[in-house]
XYZ file of C-alpha atoms in Angstrom:
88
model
C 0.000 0.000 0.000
C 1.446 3.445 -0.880
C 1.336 6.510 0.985
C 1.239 10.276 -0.006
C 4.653 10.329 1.279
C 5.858 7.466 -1.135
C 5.009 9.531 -4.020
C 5.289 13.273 -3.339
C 5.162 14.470 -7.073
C 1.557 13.254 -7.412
C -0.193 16.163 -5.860
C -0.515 18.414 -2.663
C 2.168 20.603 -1.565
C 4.513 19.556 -4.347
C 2.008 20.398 -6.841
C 1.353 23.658 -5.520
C 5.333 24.612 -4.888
C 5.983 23.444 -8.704
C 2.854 25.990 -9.571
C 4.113 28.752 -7.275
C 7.449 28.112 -8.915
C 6.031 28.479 -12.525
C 4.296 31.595 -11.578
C 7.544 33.283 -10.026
C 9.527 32.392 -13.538
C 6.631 33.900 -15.784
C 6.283 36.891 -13.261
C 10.046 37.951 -13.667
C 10.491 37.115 -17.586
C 10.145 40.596 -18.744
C 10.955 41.886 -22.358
C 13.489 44.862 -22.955
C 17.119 45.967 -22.360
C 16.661 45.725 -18.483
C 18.753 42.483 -17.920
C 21.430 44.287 -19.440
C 22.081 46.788 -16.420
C 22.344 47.087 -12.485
C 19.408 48.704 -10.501
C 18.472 50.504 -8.053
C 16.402 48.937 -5.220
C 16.397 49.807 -1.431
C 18.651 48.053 0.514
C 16.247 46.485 2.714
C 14.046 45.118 -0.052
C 17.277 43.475 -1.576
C 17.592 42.419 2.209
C 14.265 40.831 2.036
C 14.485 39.400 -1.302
C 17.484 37.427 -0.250
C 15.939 35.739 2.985
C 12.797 35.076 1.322
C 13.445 34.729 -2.471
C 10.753 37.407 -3.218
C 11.177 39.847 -6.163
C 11.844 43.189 -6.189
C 10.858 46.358 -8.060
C 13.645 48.659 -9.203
C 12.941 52.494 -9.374
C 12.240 52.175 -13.252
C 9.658 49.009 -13.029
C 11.798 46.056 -13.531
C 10.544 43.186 -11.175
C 13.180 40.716 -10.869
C 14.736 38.455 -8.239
C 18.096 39.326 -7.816
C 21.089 37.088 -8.268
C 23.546 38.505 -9.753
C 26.752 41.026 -9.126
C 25.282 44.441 -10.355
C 28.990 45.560 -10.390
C 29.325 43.940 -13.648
C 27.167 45.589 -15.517
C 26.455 49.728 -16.258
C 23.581 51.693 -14.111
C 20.454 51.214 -15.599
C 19.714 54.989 -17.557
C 16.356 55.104 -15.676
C 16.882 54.411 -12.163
C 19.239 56.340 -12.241
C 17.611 59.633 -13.435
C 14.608 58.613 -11.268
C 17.423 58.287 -8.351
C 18.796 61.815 -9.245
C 15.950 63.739 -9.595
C 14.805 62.553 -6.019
C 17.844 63.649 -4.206
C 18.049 66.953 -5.732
């Protein structure tokens, strides 16, 4: 006799993490140059993100889950003029 625990890919929570999972990769596919620069976030949502795996929104829009070093790659052009005109 088999138990729910003998096959966990057959339903319940490991149907619902593989959907959650699914809906996290189409939520941060978005079109455009954006993966092609560094962003600006607050520090405590990048904070966040990394505990919990969330995304985050950069000042221009960009919704991503951050994993890579943003020192390789160039300021994104609209964060930071969003960034600028707020500290002025």
């Amino acid at each position: 006799m088999s138990t729910p625990l003998d096959s966990p890919d057959s339903g319940g929570l490991a149907t619902l993490d593989r959907e959650l999972e699914e809906l996290i990769r189409e939520e941060n596919i978005e079109p455009g140059d954006h993966e092609r620069f560094s962003h600006y976030v607050k520090k405590d949502k990048i904070l966040e993100s990394a505990l919990t795996g969330k995304p985050v929104r950069a000042l221009c829009g960009k919704k991503w889950t951050p994993g890579r070093d943003p020192e390789k790659f160039p300021v994104c052009p609209q964060c930071k003029e969003i960034y600028e005109s707020l500290t002025k």
